[in-house]
Amino acid sequence: MKNKETKLKNKIVKQAISSVRRDHKVDVVSLLSISKELNVDFSIITKYYTSMEDIFLEQQKKNWKSTYRSLDKKTKGAKTPGDFKSVFDTFLEDFVSNLGADADLNWEVCSFIPVCLEFREANKRVIASKIKNIIKRGWPGKTDNVLDRQTDLFILSFYGFIDHIVHTPVKERAIILKDFRNMLNLHLQDRLFF
């Protein structure tokens, strides 16, 4: 039964994304229209989602949960500064490689839905904490002030990077990622952060 429910939820999400992409607006797509397009009873859809906003918020949470599960596992296994640097690089590679075909639409929609923006702000604090730990252990010897400033600059850069990379053709993402990763690594090598 669980597999059947998962498949149905995935179909609902896929249809919601398809409908928003087609109509170019979230506010003109409703759960009722999705139920009609999928030929599924409205009450079944509302069993899983209460609104279109709920669909995009859940997708956003699901994607980050998966990202953090992988990052936490790799961080737990890291022992040396080199291991933590590798975790950092792998995090960026995994993030880009896991961007779906509809990452642009998800990012754009989540950029103006209030509940998604609230989650994004809370999520920035979570990722900042995880990255700060990786920086501290991968590039040891930094003062707390430098560590805080470099973490803040990472968050600022990373969210700008996401906004750019989701709109970049998949074939070009690896090149941009390489440049971005190199820039961040140079930045993190600076102990004084003048």
PDB file of C-alpha atoms in Angstrom:
ATOM      1  CA  MET A   1       0.000   0.000   0.000  1.00  0.00           C
ATOM      2  CA  LYS A   2       2.812   2.410   0.839  1.00  0.00           C
ATOM      3  CA  ASN A   3       4.374   2.003  -2.625  1.00  0.00           C
ATOM      4  CA  LYS A   4       1.016   2.748  -4.255  1.00  0.00           C
ATOM      5  CA  GLU A   5       0.613   5.897  -2.145  1.00  0.00           C
ATOM      6  CA  THR A   6       4.150   7.033  -2.995  1.00  0.00           C
ATOM      7  CA  LYS A   7       3.480   6.573  -6.703  1.00  0.00           C
ATOM      8  CA  LEU A   8       0.250   8.567  -6.439  1.00  0.00           C
ATOM      9  CA  LYS A   9       1.957  11.388  -4.514  1.00  0.00           C
ATOM     10  CA  ASN A  10       4.693  11.480  -7.148  1.00  0.00           C
ATOM     11  CA  LYS A  11       2.056  11.677  -9.905  1.00  0.00           C
ATOM     12  CA  ILE A  12       0.351  14.551  -8.097  1.00  0.00           C
ATOM     13  CA  VAL A  13       3.646  16.449  -7.774  1.00  0.00           C
ATOM     14  CA  LYS A  14       4.545  15.773 -11.387  1.00  0.00           C
ATOM     15  CA  GLN A  15       1.151  17.010 -12.563  1.00  0.00           C
ATOM     16  CA  ALA A  16       1.362  20.104 -10.365  1.00  0.00           C
ATOM     17  CA  ILE A  17       4.767  20.980 -11.828  1.00  0.00           C
ATOM     18  CA  SER A  18       3.577  20.290 -15.355  1.00  0.00           C
ATOM     19  CA  SER A  19       0.476  22.440 -14.865  1.00  0.00           C
ATOM     20  CA  VAL A  20       2.416  25.349 -13.361  1.00  0.00           C
ATOM     21  CA  ARG A  21       4.988  25.178 -16.165  1.00  0.00           C
ATOM     22  CA  ARG A  22       2.194  25.152 -18.755  1.00  0.00           C
ATOM     23  CA  ASP A  23       0.144  27.953 -17.195  1.00  0.00           C
ATOM     24  CA  HIS A  24       3.149  29.991 -15.953  1.00  0.00           C
ATOM     25  CA  LYS A  25       1.351  30.734 -12.671  1.00  0.00           C
ATOM     26  CA  VAL A  26       0.854  28.841  -9.431  1.00  0.00           C
ATOM     27  CA  ASP A  27      -2.275  30.744  -8.503  1.00  0.00           C
ATOM     28  CA  VAL A  28      -4.234  29.520 -11.541  1.00  0.00           C
ATOM     29  CA  VAL A  29      -3.512  25.854 -10.802  1.00  0.00           C
ATOM     30  CA  SER A  30      -5.536  24.219  -8.073  1.00  0.00           C
ATOM     31  CA  LEU A  31      -5.725  20.831  -6.431  1.00  0.00           C
ATOM     32  CA  LEU A  32      -9.157  20.469  -8.015  1.00  0.00           C
ATOM     33  CA  SER A  33      -7.744  20.985 -11.508  1.00  0.00           C
ATOM     34  CA  ILE A  34      -4.968  18.487 -10.762  1.00  0.00           C
ATOM     35  CA  SER A  35      -7.526  15.927  -9.616  1.00  0.00           C
ATOM     36  CA  LYS A  36      -9.430  16.381 -12.882  1.00  0.00           C
ATOM     37  CA  GLU A  37      -6.254  16.150 -14.998  1.00  0.00           C
ATOM     38  CA  LEU A  38      -5.222  12.956 -13.220  1.00  0.00           C
ATOM     39  CA  ASN A  39      -8.775  11.615 -13.098  1.00  0.00           C
ATOM     40  CA  VAL A  40      -8.386  11.084  -9.350  1.00  0.00           C
ATOM     41  CA  ASP A  41     -11.006  11.924  -6.746  1.00  0.00           C
ATOM     42  CA  PHE A  42     -10.375  15.312  -5.136  1.00  0.00           C
ATOM     43  CA  SER A  43     -10.614  13.838  -1.620  1.00  0.00           C
ATOM     44  CA  ILE A  44      -7.722  11.488  -2.395  1.00  0.00           C
ATOM     45  CA  ILE A  45      -5.491  14.407  -3.371  1.00  0.00           C
ATOM     46  CA  THR A  46      -6.463  16.396  -0.273  1.00  0.00           C
ATOM     47  CA  LYS A  47      -5.519  13.351   1.805  1.00  0.00           C
ATOM     48  CA  TYR A  48      -1.886  14.175   0.968  1.00  0.00           C
ATOM     49  CA  TYR A  49      -1.875  17.909   0.198  1.00  0.00           C
ATOM     50  CA  THR A  50      -3.943  20.832   1.431  1.00  0.00           C
ATOM     51  CA  SER A  51      -2.851  23.335  -1.229  1.00  0.00           C
ATOM     52  CA  MET A  52      -0.487  23.933  -4.136  1.00  0.00           C
ATOM     53  CA  GLU A  53       1.840  25.649  -1.687  1.00  0.00           C
ATOM     54  CA  ASP A  54       1.880  22.469   0.375  1.00  0.00           C
ATOM     55  CA  ILE A  55       3.052  20.462  -2.658  1.00  0.00           C
ATOM     56  CA  PHE A  56       6.033  22.727  -3.288  1.00  0.00           C
ATOM     57  CA  LEU A  57       6.906  23.041   0.402  1.00  0.00           C
ATOM     58  CA  GLU A  58       6.921  19.273   0.818  1.00  0.00           C
ATOM     59  CA  GLN A  59       9.136  18.857  -2.258  1.00  0.00           C
ATOM     60  CA  GLN A  60      11.549  21.470  -0.920  1.00  0.00           C
ATOM     61  CA  LYS A  61      11.709  19.725   2.468  1.00  0.00           C
ATOM     62  CA  LYS A  62      12.112  16.303   0.874  1.00  0.00           C
ATOM     63  CA  ASN A  63      15.031  17.460  -1.292  1.00  0.00           C
ATOM     64  CA  TRP A  64      16.889  19.048   1.623  1.00  0.00           C
ATOM     65  CA  LYS A  65      16.248  16.057   3.889  1.00  0.00           C
ATOM     66  CA  SER A  66      17.901  13.814   1.323  1.00  0.00           C
ATOM     67  CA  THR A  67      20.802  16.269   0.936  1.00  0.00           C
ATOM     68  CA  TYR A  68      21.358  16.403   4.694  1.00  0.00           C
ATOM     69  CA  ARG A  69      21.147  12.655   5.146  1.00  0.00           C
ATOM     70  CA  SER A  70      24.001  12.210   2.662  1.00  0.00           C
ATOM     71  CA  LEU A  71      26.013  15.138   4.066  1.00  0.00           C
ATOM     72  CA  ASP A  72      25.647  13.944   7.673  1.00  0.00           C
ATOM     73  CA  LYS A  73      26.703  10.418   6.754  1.00  0.00           C
ATOM     74  CA  LYS A  74      29.844  11.667   4.981  1.00  0.00           C
ATOM     75  CA  THR A  75      30.661  14.132   7.763  1.00  0.00           C
ATOM     76  CA  LYS A  76      30.358  11.386  10.375  1.00  0.00           C
ATOM     77  CA  GLY A  77      32.904   9.277   8.473  1.00  0.00           C
ATOM     78  CA  ALA A  78      35.411  12.128   8.043  1.00  0.00           C
ATOM     79  CA  LYS A  79      38.439  12.177  10.341  1.00  0.00           C
ATOM     80  CA  THR A  80      41.157  14.403   8.845  1.00  0.00           C
ATOM     81  CA  PRO A  81      41.103  17.929   7.361  1.00  0.00           C
ATOM     82  CA  GLY A  82      41.487  16.320   3.931  1.00  0.00           C
ATOM     83  CA  ASP A  83      38.414  14.167   4.596  1.00  0.00           C
ATOM     84  CA  PHE A  84      36.373  17.247   5.513  1.00  0.00           C
ATOM     85  CA  LYS A  85      37.560  19.101   2.414  1.00  0.00           C
ATOM     86  CA  SER A  86      36.446  16.107   0.375  1.00  0.00           C
ATOM     87  CA  VAL A  87      33.047  16.150   2.125  1.00  0.00           C
ATOM     88  CA  PHE A  88      32.723  19.829   1.197  1.00  0.00           C
ATOM     89  CA  ASP A  89      33.560  19.194  -2.474  1.00  0.00           C
ATOM     90  CA  THR A  90      31.304  16.136  -2.639  1.00  0.00           C
ATOM     91  CA  PHE A  91      28.430  18.069  -1.070  1.00  0.00           C
ATOM     92  CA  LEU A  92      28.590  20.619  -3.892  1.00  0.00           C
ATOM     93  CA  GLU A  93      28.932  17.932  -6.589  1.00  0.00           C
ATOM     94  CA  ASP A  94      26.038  15.908  -5.172  1.00  0.00           C
ATOM     95  CA  PHE A  95      23.856  18.978  -4.845  1.00  0.00           C
ATOM     96  CA  VAL A  96      24.319  19.901  -8.503  1.00  0.00           C
ATOM     97  CA  SER A  97      24.024  16.349  -9.822  1.00  0.00           C
ATOM     98  CA  ASN A  98      20.788  15.810  -7.862  1.00  0.00           C
ATOM     99  CA  LEU A  99      19.056  18.846  -9.333  1.00  0.00           C
ATOM    100  CA  GLY A 100      16.054  17.563 -11.205  1.00  0.00           C
ATOM    101  CA  ALA A 101      14.801  18.599 -14.605  1.00  0.00           C
ATOM    102  CA  ASP A 102      12.308  20.920 -12.905  1.00  0.00           C
ATOM    103  CA  ALA A 103      14.764  22.524 -10.469  1.00  0.00           C
ATOM    104  CA  ASP A 104      14.296  25.903 -12.155  1.00  0.00           C
ATOM    105  CA  LEU A 105      10.537  25.865 -11.704  1.00  0.00           C
ATOM    106  CA  ASN A 106      10.762  24.600  -8.120  1.00  0.00           C
ATOM    107  CA  TRP A 107      13.279  27.307  -7.235  1.00  0.00           C
ATOM    108  CA  GLU A 108      11.217  30.066  -8.847  1.00  0.00           C
ATOM    109  CA  VAL A 109       7.931  28.959  -7.289  1.00  0.00           C
ATOM    110  CA  CYS A 110       9.514  28.513  -3.857  1.00  0.00           C
ATOM    111  CA  SER A 111      10.986  32.007  -4.172  1.00  0.00           C
ATOM    112  CA  PHE A 112       7.622  33.689  -3.698  1.00  0.00           C
ATOM    113  CA  ILE A 113       5.433  31.264  -1.736  1.00  0.00           C
ATOM    114  CA  PRO A 114       5.529  32.539   1.874  1.00  0.00           C
ATOM    115  CA  VAL A 115       5.737  29.107   3.565  1.00  0.00           C
ATOM    116  CA  CYS A 116       8.537  28.083   1.210  1.00  0.00           C
ATOM    117  CA  LEU A 117      10.432  31.311   1.921  1.00  0.00           C
ATOM    118  CA  GLU A 118      10.050  30.715   5.669  1.00  0.00           C
ATOM    119  CA  PHE A 119      11.442  27.221   5.211  1.00  0.00           C
ATOM    120  CA  ARG A 120      14.301  28.592   3.086  1.00  0.00           C
ATOM    121  CA  GLU A 121      15.305  31.047   5.823  1.00  0.00           C
ATOM    122  CA  ALA A 122      15.185  28.336   8.503  1.00  0.00           C
ATOM    123  CA  ASN A 123      17.088  25.994   6.201  1.00  0.00           C
ATOM    124  CA  LYS A 124      19.858  28.568   5.708  1.00  0.00           C
ATOM    125  CA  ARG A 125      20.557  28.343   9.431  1.00  0.00           C
ATOM    126  CA  VAL A 126      20.684  24.544   9.283  1.00  0.00           C
ATOM    127  CA  ILE A 127      23.046  24.423   6.326  1.00  0.00           C
ATOM    128  CA  ALA A 128      25.188  27.203   7.848  1.00  0.00           C
ATOM    129  CA  SER A 129      25.660  25.115  10.981  1.00  0.00           C
ATOM    130  CA  LYS A 130      26.653  22.031   9.001  1.00  0.00           C
ATOM    131  CA  ILE A 131      29.000  23.922   6.680  1.00  0.00           C
ATOM    132  CA  LYS A 132      30.573  25.823   9.569  1.00  0.00           C
ATOM    133  CA  ASN A 133      31.482  22.500  11.178  1.00  0.00           C
ATOM    134  CA  ILE A 134      32.991  21.256   7.914  1.00  0.00           C
ATOM    135  CA  ILE A 135      34.990  24.466   7.401  1.00  0.00           C
ATOM    136  CA  LYS A 136      36.240  24.401  10.993  1.00  0.00           C
ATOM    137  CA  ARG A 137      37.482  20.839  10.652  1.00  0.00           C
ATOM    138  CA  GLY A 138      38.622  20.986   7.035  1.00  0.00           C
ATOM    139  CA  TRP A 139      40.506  24.269   7.293  1.00  0.00           C
ATOM    140  CA  PRO A 140      41.612  24.317  10.952  1.00  0.00           C
ATOM    141  CA  GLY A 141      43.206  27.258  12.730  1.00  0.00           C
ATOM    142  CA  LYS A 142      40.583  29.912  12.025  1.00  0.00           C
ATOM    143  CA  THR A 143      39.361  32.275  14.717  1.00  0.00           C
ATOM    144  CA  ASP A 144      35.648  32.174  15.535  1.00  0.00           C
ATOM    145  CA  ASN A 145      35.182  35.563  13.872  1.00  0.00           C
ATOM    146  CA  VAL A 146      36.791  34.371  10.617  1.00  0.00           C
ATOM    147  CA  LEU A 147      34.841  31.119  10.752  1.00  0.00           C
ATOM    148  CA  ASP A 148      31.540  33.012  11.158  1.00  0.00           C
ATOM    149  CA  ARG A 149      32.334  35.423   8.324  1.00  0.00           C
ATOM    150  CA  GLN A 150      33.439  32.659   5.953  1.00  0.00           C
ATOM    151  CA  THR A 151      30.306  30.647   6.751  1.00  0.00           C
ATOM    152  CA  ASP A 152      28.125  33.701   6.096  1.00  0.00           C
ATOM    153  CA  LEU A 153      29.897  34.320   2.805  1.00  0.00           C
ATOM    154  CA  PHE A 154      29.435  30.660   1.842  1.00  0.00           C
ATOM    155  CA  ILE A 155      25.669  30.894   2.460  1.00  0.00           C
ATOM    156  CA  LEU A 156      25.402  34.102   0.451  1.00  0.00           C
ATOM    157  CA  SER A 157      27.456  32.650  -2.406  1.00  0.00           C
ATOM    158  CA  PHE A 158      25.747  29.248  -2.319  1.00  0.00           C
ATOM    159  CA  TYR A 159      22.219  30.624  -2.577  1.00  0.00           C
ATOM    160  CA  GLY A 160      23.264  32.892  -5.438  1.00  0.00           C
ATOM    161  CA  PHE A 161      24.906  29.867  -7.053  1.00  0.00           C
ATOM    162  CA  ILE A 162      21.689  27.845  -6.719  1.00  0.00           C
ATOM    163  CA  ASP A 163      19.689  30.652  -8.323  1.00  0.00           C
ATOM    164  CA  HIS A 164      22.100  30.633 -11.240  1.00  0.00           C
ATOM    165  CA  ILE A 165      22.722  26.896 -11.661  1.00  0.00           C
ATOM    166  CA  VAL A 166      19.045  25.863 -11.787  1.00  0.00           C
ATOM    167  CA  HIS A 167      18.654  28.053 -14.890  1.00  0.00           C
ATOM    168  CA  THR A 168      21.780  26.663 -16.566  1.00  0.00           C
ATOM    169  CA  PRO A 169      21.610  23.814 -19.087  1.00  0.00           C
ATOM    170  CA  VAL A 170      22.576  20.505 -17.444  1.00  0.00           C
ATOM    171  CA  LYS A 171      25.599  20.083 -19.749  1.00  0.00           C
ATOM    172  CA  GLU A 172      27.111  23.372 -18.539  1.00  0.00           C
ATOM    173  CA  ARG A 173      26.557  22.829 -14.811  1.00  0.00           C
ATOM    174  CA  ALA A 174      29.740  20.816 -14.220  1.00  0.00           C
ATOM    175  CA  ILE A 175      31.917  23.603 -15.663  1.00  0.00           C
ATOM    176  CA  ILE A 176      30.258  26.267 -13.519  1.00  0.00           C
ATOM    177  CA  LEU A 177      30.444  24.012 -10.463  1.00  0.00           C
ATOM    178  CA  LYS A 178      34.182  23.499 -10.957  1.00  0.00           C
ATOM    179  CA  ASP A 179      34.774  27.259 -11.054  1.00  0.00           C
ATOM    180  CA  PHE A 180      32.494  27.850  -8.064  1.00  0.00           C
ATOM    181  CA  ARG A 181      34.155  25.115  -6.005  1.00  0.00           C
ATOM    182  CA  ASN A 182      37.634  26.452  -6.842  1.00  0.00           C
ATOM    183  CA  MET A 183      36.568  29.960  -5.814  1.00  0.00           C
ATOM    184  CA  LEU A 184      35.218  28.701  -2.486  1.00  0.00           C
ATOM    185  CA  ASN A 185      38.299  26.600  -1.783  1.00  0.00           C
ATOM    186  CA  LEU A 186      40.564  29.617  -2.378  1.00  0.00           C
ATOM    187  CA  HIS A 187      38.374  31.663  -0.064  1.00  0.00           C
ATOM    188  CA  LEU A 188      38.500  28.987   2.663  1.00  0.00           C
ATOM    189  CA  GLN A 189      42.292  28.709   2.522  1.00  0.00           C
ATOM    190  CA  ASP A 190      42.558  32.255   3.865  1.00  0.00           C
ATOM    191  CA  ARG A 191      42.957  31.969   7.642  1.00  0.00           C
ATOM    192  CA  LEU A 192      42.754  35.698   8.298  1.00  0.00           C
ATOM    193  CA  PHE A 193      39.988  36.551   5.809  1.00  0.00           C
ATOM    194  CA  PHE A 194      41.291  40.080   5.359  1.00  0.00           C
TER     195      PHE A 194
END
